[in-house]
XYZ file of C-alpha atoms in Angstrom:
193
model
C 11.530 4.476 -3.900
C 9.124 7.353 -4.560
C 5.156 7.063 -4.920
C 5.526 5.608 -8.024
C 7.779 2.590 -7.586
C 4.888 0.123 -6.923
C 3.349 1.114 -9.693
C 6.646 0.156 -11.922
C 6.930 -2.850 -10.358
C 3.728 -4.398 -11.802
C 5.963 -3.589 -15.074
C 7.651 -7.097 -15.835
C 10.662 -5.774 -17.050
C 11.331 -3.134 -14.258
C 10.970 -5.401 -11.403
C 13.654 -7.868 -13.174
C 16.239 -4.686 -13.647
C 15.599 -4.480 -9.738
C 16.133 -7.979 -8.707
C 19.387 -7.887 -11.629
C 20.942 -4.768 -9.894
C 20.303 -6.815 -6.625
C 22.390 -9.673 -7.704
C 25.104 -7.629 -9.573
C 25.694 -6.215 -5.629
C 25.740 -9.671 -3.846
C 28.611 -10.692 -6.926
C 26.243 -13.073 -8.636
C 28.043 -12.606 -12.076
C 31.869 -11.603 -10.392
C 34.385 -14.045 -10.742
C 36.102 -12.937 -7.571
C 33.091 -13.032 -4.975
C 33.402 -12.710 -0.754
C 32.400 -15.627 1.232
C 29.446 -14.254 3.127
C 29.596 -10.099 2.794
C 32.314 -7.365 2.024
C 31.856 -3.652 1.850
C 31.030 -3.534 -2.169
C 27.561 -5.971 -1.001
C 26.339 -6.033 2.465
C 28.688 -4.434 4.602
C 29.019 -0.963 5.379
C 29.835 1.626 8.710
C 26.578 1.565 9.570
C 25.526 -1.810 9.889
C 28.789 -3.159 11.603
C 27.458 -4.718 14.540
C 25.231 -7.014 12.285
C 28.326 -7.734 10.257
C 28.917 -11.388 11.605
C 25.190 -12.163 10.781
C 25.199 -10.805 7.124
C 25.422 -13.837 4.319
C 25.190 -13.001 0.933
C 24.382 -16.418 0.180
C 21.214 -16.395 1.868
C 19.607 -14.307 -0.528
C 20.671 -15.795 -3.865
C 18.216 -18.733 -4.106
C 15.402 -16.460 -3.735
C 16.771 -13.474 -5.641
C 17.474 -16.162 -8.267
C 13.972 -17.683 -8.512
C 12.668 -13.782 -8.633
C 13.924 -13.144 -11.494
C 11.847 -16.313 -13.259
C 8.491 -14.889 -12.274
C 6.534 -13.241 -14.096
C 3.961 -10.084 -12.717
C 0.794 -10.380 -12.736
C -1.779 -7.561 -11.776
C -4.441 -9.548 -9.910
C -7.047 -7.130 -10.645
C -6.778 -7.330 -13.943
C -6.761 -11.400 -13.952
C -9.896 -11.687 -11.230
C -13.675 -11.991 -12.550
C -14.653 -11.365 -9.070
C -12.301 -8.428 -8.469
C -14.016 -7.190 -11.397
C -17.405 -7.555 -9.994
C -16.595 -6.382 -6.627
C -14.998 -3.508 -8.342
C -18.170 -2.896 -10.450
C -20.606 -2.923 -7.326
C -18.531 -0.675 -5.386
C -18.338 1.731 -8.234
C -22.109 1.834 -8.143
C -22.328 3.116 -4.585
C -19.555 6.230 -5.026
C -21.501 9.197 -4.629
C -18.495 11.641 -6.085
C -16.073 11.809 -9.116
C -13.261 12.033 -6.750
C -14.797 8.419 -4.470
C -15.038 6.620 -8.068
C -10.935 8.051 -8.796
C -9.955 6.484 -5.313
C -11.477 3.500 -6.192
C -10.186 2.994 -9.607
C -6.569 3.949 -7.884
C -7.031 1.253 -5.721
C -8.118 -1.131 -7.949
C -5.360 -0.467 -10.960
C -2.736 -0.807 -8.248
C -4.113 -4.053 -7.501
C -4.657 -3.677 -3.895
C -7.374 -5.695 -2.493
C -10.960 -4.333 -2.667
C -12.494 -2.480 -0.021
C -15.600 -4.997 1.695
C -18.107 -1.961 1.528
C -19.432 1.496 0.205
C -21.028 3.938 2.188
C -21.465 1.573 5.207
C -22.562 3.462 8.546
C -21.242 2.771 11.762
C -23.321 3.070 14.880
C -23.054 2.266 18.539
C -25.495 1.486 20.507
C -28.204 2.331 17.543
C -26.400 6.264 17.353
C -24.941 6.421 13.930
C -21.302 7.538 14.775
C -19.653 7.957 10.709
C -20.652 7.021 7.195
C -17.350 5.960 5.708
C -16.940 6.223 1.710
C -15.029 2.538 2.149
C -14.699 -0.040 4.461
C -11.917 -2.902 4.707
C -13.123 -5.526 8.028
C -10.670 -7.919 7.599
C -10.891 -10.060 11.103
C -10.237 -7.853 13.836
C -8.419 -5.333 11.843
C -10.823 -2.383 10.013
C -9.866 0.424 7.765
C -12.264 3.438 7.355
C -11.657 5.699 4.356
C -12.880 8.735 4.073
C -12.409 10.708 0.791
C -12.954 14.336 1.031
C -13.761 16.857 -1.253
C -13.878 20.438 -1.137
C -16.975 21.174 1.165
C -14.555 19.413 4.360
C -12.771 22.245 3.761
C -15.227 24.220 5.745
C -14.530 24.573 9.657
C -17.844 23.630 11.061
C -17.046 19.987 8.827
C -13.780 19.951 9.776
C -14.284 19.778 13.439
C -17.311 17.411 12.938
C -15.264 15.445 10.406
C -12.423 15.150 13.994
C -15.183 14.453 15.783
C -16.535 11.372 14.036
C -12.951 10.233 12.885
C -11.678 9.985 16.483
C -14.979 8.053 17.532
C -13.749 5.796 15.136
C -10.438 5.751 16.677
C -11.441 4.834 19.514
C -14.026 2.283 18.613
C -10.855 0.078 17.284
C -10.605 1.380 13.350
C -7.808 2.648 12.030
C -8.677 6.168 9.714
C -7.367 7.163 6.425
C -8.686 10.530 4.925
C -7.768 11.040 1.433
C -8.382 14.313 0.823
C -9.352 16.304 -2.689
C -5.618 18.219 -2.029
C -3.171 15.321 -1.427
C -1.263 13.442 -3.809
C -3.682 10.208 -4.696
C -0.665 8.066 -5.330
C 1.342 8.759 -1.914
C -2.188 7.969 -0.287
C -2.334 4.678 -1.821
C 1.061 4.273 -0.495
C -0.304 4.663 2.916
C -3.097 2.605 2.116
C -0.605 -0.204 0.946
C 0.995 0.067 4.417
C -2.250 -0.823 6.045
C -3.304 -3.633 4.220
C -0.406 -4.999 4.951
């Protein structure tokens, strides 16, 4: 998959062709199939020493009851979401925080908790995130950057702040003005996870 394949997937009909093409593999819809794998499904040269563990089988129940659901884009189905969404929104303080934000909400990740939060230690204000996620122990800080961190004297206070951060337990994402929004969502996808 590229940057794009989440995005297809909330696309009823694209997920199902995925899930289909998985089940055409595994010999769903042969009339000759293997008892657990073969090379045309599972097995291959690569995986070889897993090749007494591999069972086709396994799979189908769940591939099966895949291809009954139906997608649905929680953002778009949450009043709350919605609200959340709303109040963040109010908070961006750039063009390019609000496009991160709808990004994240049209992919229909979870919400960040906050906006513009700052972060101190020991009453010394360390960073001023654009968003927060503090989910239990585990907190994201994003910062979205537009062109004036392309300066050097931001840059290195930018490092500064951002390994603070590190250190203090939070994981950093920067989203820069430059990269490619949906690859960064990506990434951000991997950490909510």
């Amino acid at each position: 998959g590229g940057a794009g394949i989440l995005e297809s997937f909330i696309n009823r009909s694209a997920f199902h062709d995925a899930i289909r093409h998985a089940l055409v593999i595994l010999h769903e819809y042969d009339d000759k199939k293997c008892d657990r794998a073969c090379y045309e499904c599972l097995c291959n040269y690569y995986n070889q020493q897993e090749h007494e563990l591999l069972d086709r089988k396994l799979v189908m129940p769940i591939l099966r009851q895949l291809l009954k659901s139906e997608i649905i884009n929680i953002a778009d189905k949450s009043p709350s979401a919605k609200k959340q969404f709303d109040a963040l929104l109010e908070f961006c303080e750039s063009t390019f925080e609000k496009e991160v934000l709808k990004g994240i909400y049209s992919s229909g990740f979870s919400l960040p908790d906050s906006c513009q939060k700052i972060i101190a230690e020991n009453d010394v204000m360390i960073a001023r995130p654009d968003f927060i996620y503090s989910n239990g122990g585990h907190s994201i800080a994003i910062f979205v950057d537009g062109p004036d961190h392309d300066r050097e004297d931001q840059k290195r206070d930018d490092e500064k702040k951002r390994e603070r951060l590190d250190l203090m337990g939070y994981t950093v994402l920067s989203i820069n003005y430059k990269d490619n929004l949906k690859s960064k969502l990506l990434e951000l996808f991997e950490l909510l996870k």
